[in-house]
Coordinates of N, CA, C and O and ligand atoms in Angstrom, one line a residue:
X199 N 109.7 103.6 98.7 CA 110.1 102.9 97.6 C 110.1 101.4 98.0 O 110.5 101.0 99.1
X200 N 109.3 100.6 97.2 CA 109.3 99.0 97.4 C 110.2 98.4 96.3 O 109.9 98.7 95.2
X201 N 111.0 97.6 96.8 CA 111.9 96.8 95.8 C 111.8 95.3 96.1 O 112.0 94.8 97.2
X202 N 111.5 94.5 95.0 CA 111.5 93.1 95.0 C 112.7 92.7 94.2 O 112.9 93.0 93.1
X203 N 113.6 91.8 94.8 CA 114.9 91.6 94.1 C 115.0 90.0 94.0 O 115.1 89.3 95.0
X204 N 115.0 89.5 92.7 CA 115.2 88.2 92.4 C 114.4 87.2 93.1 O 114.9 86.3 93.8
X205 N 113.1 87.6 93.1 CA 112.1 86.6 94.0 C 111.9 85.4 93.3 O 111.7 85.2 92.0
X206 N 112.0 84.3 94.1 CA 111.4 83.0 93.7 C 110.3 82.5 94.6 O 110.6 82.6 95.9
X207 N 109.2 82.0 94.1 CA 108.3 81.4 94.9 C 107.4 80.2 94.2 O 107.0 80.5 93.1
X208 N 107.4 79.3 95.0 CA 106.7 78.0 94.5 C 105.8 77.7 95.4 O 105.9 77.8 96.7
X209 N 104.6 77.2 95.1 CA 103.7 76.4 95.9 C 103.8 75.1 95.7 O 104.1 74.4 94.6
X210 N 103.7 74.3 96.8 CA 104.0 72.8 96.8 C 105.3 72.4 96.1 O 105.1 71.4 95.2
X211 N 106.3 72.9 96.4 CA 107.5 72.7 95.8 C 108.0 71.2 96.0 O 107.8 70.6 97.1
X212 N 108.4 70.6 94.9 CA 108.9 69.2 95.0 C 107.7 68.2 94.9 O 108.1 67.0 95.1
X213 N 106.5 68.7 94.8 CA 105.4 67.7 94.7 C 104.9 67.7 93.2 O 105.2 68.5 92.4
X214 N 103.9 66.7 93.1 CA 103.3 66.9 91.6 C 102.5 68.0 91.4 O 102.1 68.3 90.3
X215 N 102.1 68.7 92.6 CA 101.3 69.8 92.4 C 102.1 71.2 92.4 O 101.5 72.2 92.6
X216 N 103.4 70.9 92.2 CA 104.3 72.0 92.1 C 103.9 73.2 91.1 O 103.5 73.0 90.1
X217 N 104.0 74.5 91.7 CA 103.5 75.5 90.7 C 104.6 76.8 91.0 O 104.8 77.1 92.2
X218 N 105.2 77.1 90.0 CA 106.2 78.2 90.1 C 105.5 79.6 89.8 O 105.0 79.8 88.7
X219 N 105.4 80.3 90.8 CA 104.6 81.6 90.7 C 105.6 82.7 90.2 O 105.3 83.5 89.5
X220 N 106.8 82.7 90.9 CA 107.7 83.8 90.5 C 109.1 83.2 90.3 O 109.5 82.4 91.2
X221 N 109.7 83.5 89.3 CA 111.2 83.1 88.9 C 112.1 84.1 88.6 O 111.7 84.9 87.7
X222 N 113.0 84.4 89.5 CA 113.9 85.5 89.3 C 113.2 86.9 89.1 O 113.6 87.5 88.1
X223 N 112.2 87.1 89.9 CA 111.4 88.2 89.5 C 111.7 89.5 90.3 O 112.1 89.5 91.4
X224 N 111.9 90.6 89.4 CA 112.2 91.9 90.0 C 111.1 92.9 89.9 O 110.4 92.9 88.8
X225 N 111.0 93.9 90.9 CA 109.9 94.9 90.7 C 110.3 96.0 91.6 O 110.7 95.8 92.7
X226 N 110.4 97.3 90.9 CA 110.5 98.3 91.7 C 109.5 99.4 91.6 O 109.1 99.7 90.6
X227 N 108.9 99.8 92.8 CA 107.9 100.7 92.8 C 108.4 102.0 93.6 O 108.8 102.0 94.9
X228 N 108.6 103.1 92.9 CA 109.1 104.3 93.5 C 108.1 105.1 94.3 O 106.8 104.9 94.1
X229 N 108.5 106.0 95.1 CA 107.6 106.8 95.9 C 106.7 107.6 95.1 O 107.1 107.9 93.8
X230 N 105.4 107.7 95.5 CA 104.4 108.3 94.6 C 103.8 107.6 93.4 O 102.9 108.1 92.7
X231 N 104.4 106.5 93.2 CA 104.1 105.7 92.0 C 102.9 104.9 92.2 O 102.7 104.3 93.4
X232 N 101.8 104.9 91.4 CA 100.6 104.1 91.6 C 100.7 103.0 90.6 O 100.7 103.2 89.3
X233 N 100.7 101.7 90.9 CA 100.9 100.7 89.9 C 99.7 99.7 90.0 O 99.3 99.3 91.1
X234 N 99.1 99.3 88.9 CA 98.1 98.3 88.9 C 98.7 97.1 88.3 O 99.3 97.2 87.3
X235 N 98.4 96.0 89.0 CA 98.9 94.7 88.5 C 97.6 94.0 88.0 O 96.7 93.8 88.7
X236 N 97.7 93.8 86.6 CA 96.6 93.1 85.9 C 97.0 91.7 85.5 O 98.0 91.4 85.1
X237 N 95.9 90.7 85.7 CA 96.2 89.5 85.3 C 94.9 88.6 85.5 O 94.0 88.9 86.3
X238 N 94.8 87.5 84.9 CA 93.7 86.7 84.9 C 93.6 86.1 86.4 O 94.5 86.0 87.1
X239 N 92.3 85.5 86.7 CA 92.3 84.9 88.1 C 93.3 83.6 88.1 O 93.5 82.9 87.2
X240 N 94.0 83.6 89.3 CA 94.9 82.5 89.5 C 96.2 82.9 88.9 O 97.2 82.0 89.0
X241 N 96.6 84.1 88.5 CA 97.8 84.5 87.8 C 98.9 84.9 88.9 O 100.1 84.9 88.6
X242 N 98.5 85.1 90.2 CA 99.4 85.3 91.3 C 99.4 86.7 91.8 O 100.4 87.2 92.6
X243 N 98.4 87.6 91.6 CA 98.2 88.9 92.0 C 98.2 88.9 93.6 O 99.0 89.7 94.3
X244 N 97.3 88.3 94.1 CA 97.1 88.2 95.6 C 98.4 87.7 96.2 O 99.0 88.1 97.2
X245 N 99.0 86.6 95.6 CA 100.3 86.0 96.2 C 101.3 87.1 96.2 O 102.1 87.2 97.1
X246 N 101.5 88.1 95.2 CA 102.4 89.1 95.2 C 102.3 90.0 96.3 O 103.2 90.4 97.1
X247 N 100.9 90.3 96.6 CA 100.6 91.2 97.8 C 101.1 90.4 99.1 O 101.5 91.1 100.0
X248 N 100.7 89.1 99.1 CA 101.0 88.4 100.4 C 102.4 88.3 100.5 O 102.9 88.4 101.7
X249 N 103.2 88.3 99.4 CA 104.7 88.2 99.7 C 105.2 89.6 100.2 O 106.0 89.6 101.1
X250 N 104.7 90.7 99.6 CA 105.2 92.0 100.0 C 104.8 92.4 101.6 O 105.5 92.8 102.3
X251 N 103.5 91.7 102.0 CA 103.1 92.1 103.2 C 103.6 91.0 104.2 O 103.4 91.2 105.5
X252 N 104.2 90.0 103.8 CA 104.9 89.1 104.8 C 103.7 88.0 105.1 O 103.9 87.3 106.2
X253 N 102.6 87.8 104.4 CA 101.7 86.8 104.9 C 102.2 85.4 104.5 O 101.6 84.5 105.2
X254 N 102.9 85.4 103.4 CA 103.5 84.0 103.0 C 105.0 84.2 102.8 O 105.5 85.4 102.4
X255 N 105.9 83.3 103.1 CA 107.3 83.5 102.9 C 107.8 83.3 101.5 O 107.2 82.6 100.7
X256 N 109.0 83.9 101.1 CA 109.6 83.9 99.9 C 110.4 82.4 99.9 O 110.7 82.0 100.9
X257 N 110.6 82.0 98.8 CA 111.6 80.9 98.8 C 113.0 81.4 98.7 O 113.9 80.9 99.4
X258 N 113.2 82.6 97.9 CA 114.6 83.2 97.9 C 114.3 84.5 97.4 O 113.2 84.8 96.7
X259 N 115.3 85.4 97.5 CA 115.3 86.8 97.0 C 114.9 87.8 98.2 O 115.1 87.3 99.3
X260 N 114.8 89.0 97.9 CA 114.6 90.0 99.1 C 113.7 91.0 98.7 O 113.5 91.4 97.5
X261 N 113.0 91.6 99.7 CA 112.2 92.7 99.6 C 112.6 93.9 100.4 O 113.0 93.7 101.7
X262 N 112.7 95.0 99.8 CA 113.3 96.2 100.6 C 112.1 97.3 100.6 O 111.4 97.4 99.6
X263 N 111.8 97.9 101.6 CA 111.1 99.2 101.8 C 111.9 100.4 102.1 O 112.6 100.3 103.2
X264 N 112.0 101.3 101.3 CA 113.0 102.6 101.5 C 114.4 102.1 101.8 O 115.0 102.6 102.8
X265 N 114.7 101.1 101.1 CA 116.3 100.8 101.2 C 116.4 99.7 102.5 O 117.6 99.1 102.6
X266 N 115.4 99.4 103.4 CA 115.6 98.5 104.5 C 115.1 97.2 104.1 O 113.9 97.0 103.6
X267 N 115.9 96.2 104.3 CA 115.6 94.7 103.8 C 114.4 94.2 105.0 O 114.8 94.1 106.1
X268 N 113.4 94.0 104.5 CA 112.2 93.5 105.4 C 111.9 92.0 105.2 O 111.0 91.5 105.6
X269 N 112.8 91.3 104.3 CA 112.5 90.0 104.0 C 112.2 89.0 105.1 O 111.3 88.3 105.0
X270 N 112.9 89.1 106.3 CA 112.7 88.3 107.4 C 111.8 88.9 108.5 O 111.6 88.3 109.6
X271 N 111.3 90.2 108.2 CA 110.5 90.9 109.1 C 109.1 90.2 109.2 O 108.4 90.0 108.2
X272 N 108.6 89.9 110.3 CA 107.2 89.3 110.5 C 106.2 90.2 110.1 O 106.3 91.5 110.1
X273 N 105.0 89.6 109.6 CA 103.9 90.4 109.0 C 103.4 91.5 109.9 O 103.3 92.7 109.4
X274 N 103.3 91.3 111.2 CA 102.8 92.4 112.0 C 103.5 93.6 112.1 O 103.2 94.6 112.3
X275 N 105.0 93.3 112.0 CA 105.9 94.5 111.9 C 105.8 95.2 110.7 O 105.9 96.5 110.7
X276 N 105.6 94.5 109.5 CA 105.6 95.2 108.2 C 104.3 96.1 108.1 O 104.3 97.1 107.5
X277 N 103.3 95.7 108.9 CA 102.0 96.5 108.9 C 102.1 97.9 109.3 O 101.3 98.7 109.1
X278 N 103.3 98.1 110.2 CA 103.4 99.4 110.6 C 103.8 100.6 109.4 O 103.5 101.6 109.4
X279 N 104.3 99.9 108.2 CA 104.6 100.6 107.1 C 103.8 100.4 106.0 O 103.8 101.1 104.9
X280 N 103.0 99.3 105.9 CA 102.1 99.0 104.8 C 100.7 99.1 105.2 O 100.3 98.4 106.3
X281 N 99.8 99.7 104.5 CA 98.4 99.8 104.7 C 97.7 98.8 103.6 O 98.1 98.9 102.4
X282 N 97.0 97.9 104.0 CA 96.4 96.9 103.1 C 94.8 96.9 103.0 O 94.3 96.8 104.1
X283 N 94.3 96.9 101.8 CA 92.9 96.7 101.7 C 92.7 95.3 101.1 O 93.2 95.1 100.0
X284 N 92.0 94.4 101.8 CA 91.9 93.1 101.3 C 90.8 93.0 100.4 O 89.8 93.7 100.4
X285 N 91.0 91.9 99.5 CA 89.8 91.6 98.6 C 88.6 91.1 99.3 O 87.4 91.6 99.0
X286 N 88.8 90.4 100.4 CA 87.7 90.1 101.2 C 87.5 91.1 102.3 O 88.3 91.4 103.2
X287 N 86.3 91.9 102.3 CA 86.2 93.0 103.1 C 86.0 92.6 104.6 O 86.1 93.5 105.6
X288 N 85.8 91.2 104.9 CA 86.0 90.9 106.3 C 87.2 90.9 106.9 O 87.3 91.0 108.1
X289 N 88.2 90.9 106.0 CA 89.6 91.1 106.7 C 90.0 92.6 106.7 O 89.5 93.5 106.0
X290 N 90.8 92.9 107.6 CA 91.3 94.2 107.8 C 90.4 95.3 108.3 O 90.7 96.5 108.6
X291 N 89.1 94.9 108.7 CA 88.4 95.7 109.7 C 87.8 94.8 110.7 O 88.0 93.6 110.7
X292 N 87.3 95.5 111.9 CA 86.9 94.8 113.1 C 85.5 94.9 113.1 O 84.8 95.8 113.3
X293 N 84.7 93.7 112.8 CA 83.3 93.8 112.7 C 82.5 94.2 114.0 O 81.5 94.7 113.9
X294 N 83.1 93.8 115.1 CA 82.4 94.2 116.4 C 82.6 95.6 116.9 O 82.2 96.0 117.9
X295 N 83.4 96.3 116.1 CA 83.7 97.7 116.5 C 82.9 98.7 115.4 O 82.7 98.3 114.3
X296 N 82.6 99.9 115.9 CA 81.8 100.7 115.1 C 82.7 101.3 113.9 O 84.0 101.2 114.1
X297 N 82.1 102.0 113.0 CA 82.9 102.8 112.1 C 83.9 103.7 112.7 O 85.0 103.7 112.3
X298 N 83.3 104.4 113.6 CA 84.1 105.5 114.3 C 85.4 104.7 115.0 O 86.5 105.3 115.0
X299 N 85.0 103.6 115.7 CA 86.2 102.9 116.4 C 87.2 102.4 115.4 O 88.5 102.4 115.7
X300 N 86.8 101.8 114.4 CA 87.6 101.4 113.3 C 88.5 102.4 112.7 O 89.8 102.3 112.5
X301 N 87.9 103.6 112.5 CA 88.6 104.8 111.9 C 89.6 105.3 112.8 O 90.8 105.6 112.6
X302 N 89.3 105.4 114.1 CA 90.2 105.9 115.2 C 91.2 104.9 115.4 O 92.3 105.4 115.6
X303 N 91.0 103.6 115.4 CA 92.2 102.6 115.5 C 93.1 102.8 114.4 O 94.3 102.9 114.6
X304 N 92.6 103.0 113.1 CA 93.5 103.1 112.0 C 94.2 104.3 112.1 O 95.4 104.5 111.8
X305 N 93.6 105.4 112.6 CA 94.3 106.9 112.6 C 95.3 106.8 113.6 O 96.3 107.5 113.4
X306 N 95.3 105.9 114.6 CA 96.4 105.9 115.7 C 97.4 104.7 115.4 O 98.2 104.4 116.3
X307 N 97.3 104.1 114.3 CA 98.1 102.9 114.0 C 99.5 103.1 114.2 O 100.1 104.2 113.8
X308 N 100.1 102.2 114.7 CA 101.7 102.3 114.9 C 102.0 102.9 116.0 O 103.2 103.0 116.6
X309 N 101.2 103.6 116.8 CA 101.4 104.4 118.1 C 101.1 103.3 119.3 O 100.3 102.5 119.1
X310 N 101.9 103.5 120.3 CA 101.7 102.5 121.3 C 100.2 102.7 122.1 O 99.8 103.8 122.0
X311 N 99.9 101.6 122.4 CA 98.6 101.6 123.2 C 97.4 102.3 122.5 O 96.6 103.1 123.0
X312 N 97.4 102.2 121.2 CA 96.4 102.8 120.5 C 94.9 102.5 120.7 O 94.1 103.2 120.2
X313 N 94.6 101.4 121.4 CA 93.3 101.1 121.9 C 92.9 101.8 123.1 O 91.7 102.1 123.3
X314 N 93.8 102.1 123.8 CA 93.5 102.7 125.3 C 92.9 104.0 125.4 O 92.0 104.2 126.1
X315 N 93.5 104.9 124.6 CA 93.1 106.3 124.8 C 91.7 106.5 124.2 O 91.0 107.5 124.5
X316 N 91.1 105.5 123.5 CA 89.8 105.7 123.1 C 89.8 106.6 121.9 O 90.8 106.9 121.3
X317 N 88.7 107.0 121.5 CA 88.5 108.0 120.4 C 88.8 109.4 120.6 O 88.3 110.0 121.5
X318 N 89.6 110.0 119.7 CA 89.9 111.3 120.0 C 88.8 112.2 119.2 O 88.7 112.1 118.1
X319 N 88.0 112.8 120.2 CA 86.8 113.5 119.6 C 87.0 114.6 118.6 O 86.2 114.8 117.8
X320 N 88.3 115.1 118.8 CA 88.6 116.2 117.8 C 88.7 115.7 116.4 O 88.7 116.4 115.5
X321 N 88.9 114.4 116.3 CA 89.0 113.8 114.9 C 87.7 113.5 114.2 O 87.7 113.0 113.1
X322 N 86.6 113.4 115.1 CA 85.3 112.8 114.5 C 84.9 113.7 113.2 O 84.6 113.2 112.2
X323 N 85.1 115.0 113.3 CA 84.7 115.9 112.2 C 85.5 115.5 110.9 O 84.9 115.5 109.8
X324 N 86.8 115.3 111.1 CA 87.6 114.9 110.0 C 87.1 113.4 109.4 O 87.1 113.3 108.2
X325 N 86.8 112.5 110.2 CA 86.4 111.2 109.8 C 85.1 111.4 109.0 O 84.9 110.8 107.8
X326 N 84.1 112.3 109.5 CA 82.9 112.4 108.7 C 83.1 113.0 107.5 O 82.5 112.7 106.4
X327 N 84.1 114.1 107.4 CA 84.5 114.7 106.1 C 85.0 113.7 105.0 O 84.6 113.7 103.9
X328 N 85.8 112.8 105.6 CA 86.4 111.8 104.7 C 85.2 110.9 104.2 O 85.2 110.5 103.1
X329 N 84.5 110.3 105.1 CA 83.5 109.4 104.7 C 82.4 110.1 103.7 O 81.9 109.3 102.9
X330 N 82.2 111.2 104.0 CA 81.2 112.0 103.1 C 81.6 112.0 101.6 O 80.8 111.9 100.8
X331 N 82.9 112.1 101.3 CA 83.3 112.2 99.9 C 83.0 110.8 99.2 O 83.0 110.8 98.0
X332 N 82.8 109.7 100.0 CA 82.3 108.5 99.4 C 81.0 108.5 98.7 O 80.7 107.8 97.9
X333 N 80.1 109.4 99.4 CA 78.7 109.6 98.9 C 77.9 108.3 99.2 O 76.9 108.1 98.7
X334 N 78.2 107.6 100.3 CA 77.6 106.4 100.8 C 76.7 106.6 102.0 O 76.1 105.7 102.5
X335 N 76.8 107.8 102.6 CA 76.1 108.1 103.8 C 76.7 107.6 105.0 O 75.9 107.5 106.1
X336 N 77.9 107.0 104.9 CA 78.5 106.3 106.0 C 78.8 107.4 107.1 O 79.0 107.0 108.4
X337 N 78.9 108.7 106.8 CA 79.3 109.6 108.0 C 78.0 109.7 108.9 O 78.3 110.3 110.0
X338 N 76.9 109.2 108.5 CA 75.8 109.2 109.4 C 75.7 107.8 110.3 O 74.7 107.7 111.0
X339 N 76.5 107.1 109.9 CA 76.5 105.7 110.7 C 77.8 105.5 111.5 O 78.2 104.3 111.6
X340 N 78.4 106.5 112.0 CA 79.5 106.4 112.8 C 79.5 105.4 113.9 O 80.6 104.7 114.3
X341 N 78.3 105.1 114.5 CA 78.1 104.5 115.7 C 77.7 102.9 115.3 O 77.2 102.2 116.2
X342 N 77.5 102.7 114.0 CA 77.1 101.4 113.6 C 78.2 100.4 113.5 O 79.4 100.8 113.0
X343 N 78.1 99.2 113.9 CA 79.1 98.1 113.8 C 79.4 97.8 112.5 O 78.5 97.6 111.7
X344 N 80.7 97.7 112.1 CA 81.2 97.6 110.8 C 80.7 96.1 110.3 O 80.4 96.0 108.9
X345 N 80.5 95.2 111.1 CA 80.1 93.8 110.8 C 78.7 93.8 110.0 O 78.4 92.9 109.2
X346 N 77.8 94.9 110.1 CA 76.6 94.7 109.5 C 76.6 95.6 108.1 O 75.5 95.7 107.5
X347 N 77.7 96.3 107.8 CA 77.8 96.9 106.6 C 78.0 95.9 105.4 O 78.4 94.8 105.6
X348 N 77.5 96.5 104.3 CA 77.7 95.6 103.1 C 79.2 95.5 102.7 O 80.0 96.2 103.2
X349 N 79.5 94.5 101.8 CA 80.9 94.3 101.5 C 81.5 95.3 100.9 O 82.7 95.8 101.2
X350 N 80.8 96.1 100.0 CA 81.2 97.2 99.4 C 81.6 98.4 100.3 O 82.4 99.1 100.2
X351 N 80.6 98.6 101.2 CA 80.6 99.7 102.1 C 81.8 99.4 103.0 O 82.7 100.4 103.3
X352 N 82.1 98.3 103.3 CA 83.3 97.9 104.2 C 84.6 98.1 103.4 O 85.5 98.7 104.1
X353 N 84.6 97.8 102.3 CA 85.8 98.0 101.5 C 86.2 99.5 101.3 O 87.2 99.9 101.4
X354 N 85.0 100.2 101.1 CA 85.2 101.6 100.9 C 85.7 102.3 102.1 O 86.6 103.2 102.1
X355 N 85.2 101.8 103.4 CA 85.7 102.3 104.6 C 87.2 102.0 104.8 O 88.0 102.7 105.3
X356 N 87.4 100.7 104.4 CA 88.9 100.2 104.7 C 89.7 101.0 103.8 O 90.9 101.2 104.3
X357 N 89.3 101.7 102.7 CA 90.3 102.6 101.9 C 90.7 103.7 102.8 O 91.9 104.1 102.7
X358 N 89.7 104.2 103.7 CA 90.3 105.4 104.6 C 91.1 105.0 105.7 O 91.8 105.7 106.2
X359 N 90.8 103.7 106.1 CA 91.7 103.2 107.2 C 93.2 103.2 106.9 O 94.0 103.2 107.6
X360 N 93.4 103.1 105.5 CA 94.8 103.0 105.1 C 95.4 104.2 104.5 O 96.4 104.3 104.0
X361 N 94.5 105.3 104.5 CA 94.8 106.6 103.8 C 96.2 107.2 104.3 O 96.8 107.6 103.6
X362 N 96.5 106.9 105.6 CA 97.6 107.6 106.0 C 98.9 106.8 106.0 O 100.0 107.3 106.4
X363 N 98.8 105.6 105.6 CA 99.9 104.8 105.5 C 100.7 105.1 104.4 O 100.3 105.5 103.3
X364 N 102.1 105.0 104.5 CA 102.9 105.5 103.4 C 103.1 104.5 102.2 O 103.3 104.9 101.0
X365 N 102.8 103.3 102.5 CA 102.8 102.3 101.3 C 101.5 101.6 101.5 O 101.2 101.1 102.5
X366 N 100.6 101.6 100.4 CA 99.3 101.0 100.4 C 99.2 100.1 99.4 O 99.6 100.2 98.1
X367 N 98.6 98.9 99.6 CA 98.3 97.8 98.6 C 96.7 97.5 98.7 O 96.2 97.3 99.7
X368 N 96.2 97.3 97.5 CA 94.9 97.1 97.4 C 94.5 95.8 96.6 O 95.2 95.7 95.5
X369 N 93.8 94.9 97.0 CA 93.5 93.7 96.4 C 92.1 93.8 95.9 O 91.1 93.6 96.8
X370 N 91.8 93.9 94.6 CA 90.5 94.0 94.3 C 90.1 92.8 93.4 O 89.1 92.7 92.8
Ligands
ADP1011 N1 98.5 78.8 99.9 C1 98.6 78.3 98.6 N2 99.0 77.0 98.3 C2 99.0 76.5 97.0 N3 98.6 77.1 95.9 C3 98.1 78.5 96.2 C4 98.0 79.1 97.4 N4 97.5 80.4 97.3 C5 97.3 80.4 95.9 N5 97.7 79.3 95.3 C6 97.6 79.1 93.9 O1 98.5 80.1 93.2 C7 97.9 80.6 92.1 C8 97.8 82.2 92.2 O2 96.7 82.5 93.1 P1 96.5 84.0 93.6 O3 97.8 84.7 94.0 O4 95.4 84.0 94.5 O5 95.9 84.5 92.2 P2 95.1 85.9 91.8 O6 95.1 86.8 93.0 O7 95.9 86.6 90.6 O8 93.8 85.4 91.3 C9 96.4 80.0 92.1 O9 96.5 78.9 91.0 C10 96.1 79.4 93.2 O10 95.4 78.3 93.2
MG1012 MG1 93.4 87.5 94.0

């Protein structure tokens, strides 16, 4: 469960460019709930995800995940509980690593030394199966570097990278 309690967020507070994005804002997202946030360009959707993920700080209020207050938890620690697909497909994937390496990295996320043991060969069949469901032929490109994929291919692959995370946010 994700809870936002009494959130306040301004950009450029106290200047002529001041913009109030959230004023005493509350939001509760229960387990298994799938929520779409709809709004025009510039209405604050990405900012909301940035606040939840800890990419930008709150002015006041608190954010809880499964009852634990994560308001002052740094972004890199929140990522252990949150999987994020960025609007910009260049974010959230490693361009110089192959599809297989990116998937293996995501698969072992949160475990210590997840880069060192290398790819678990027993999981390759599973990755191929997952990629096959996309219908983009990515299962035949496991050893291709992610940086040469199209933006859409990369975003689709990133969806699988967050598949196992308990809390997932997508910015489209
Ligand atoms: N770091 C920032 N500093 C100042 N203003 C910002 C910043 N990030 C976003 N904004 C402004 O906040 C508003 C909401 O932006 P954003 O959350 O990206 O909207 P959306 O994702 O809904 O299109 C926009 O007017 C944008 O220009
Ligand atoms: Mg946005």
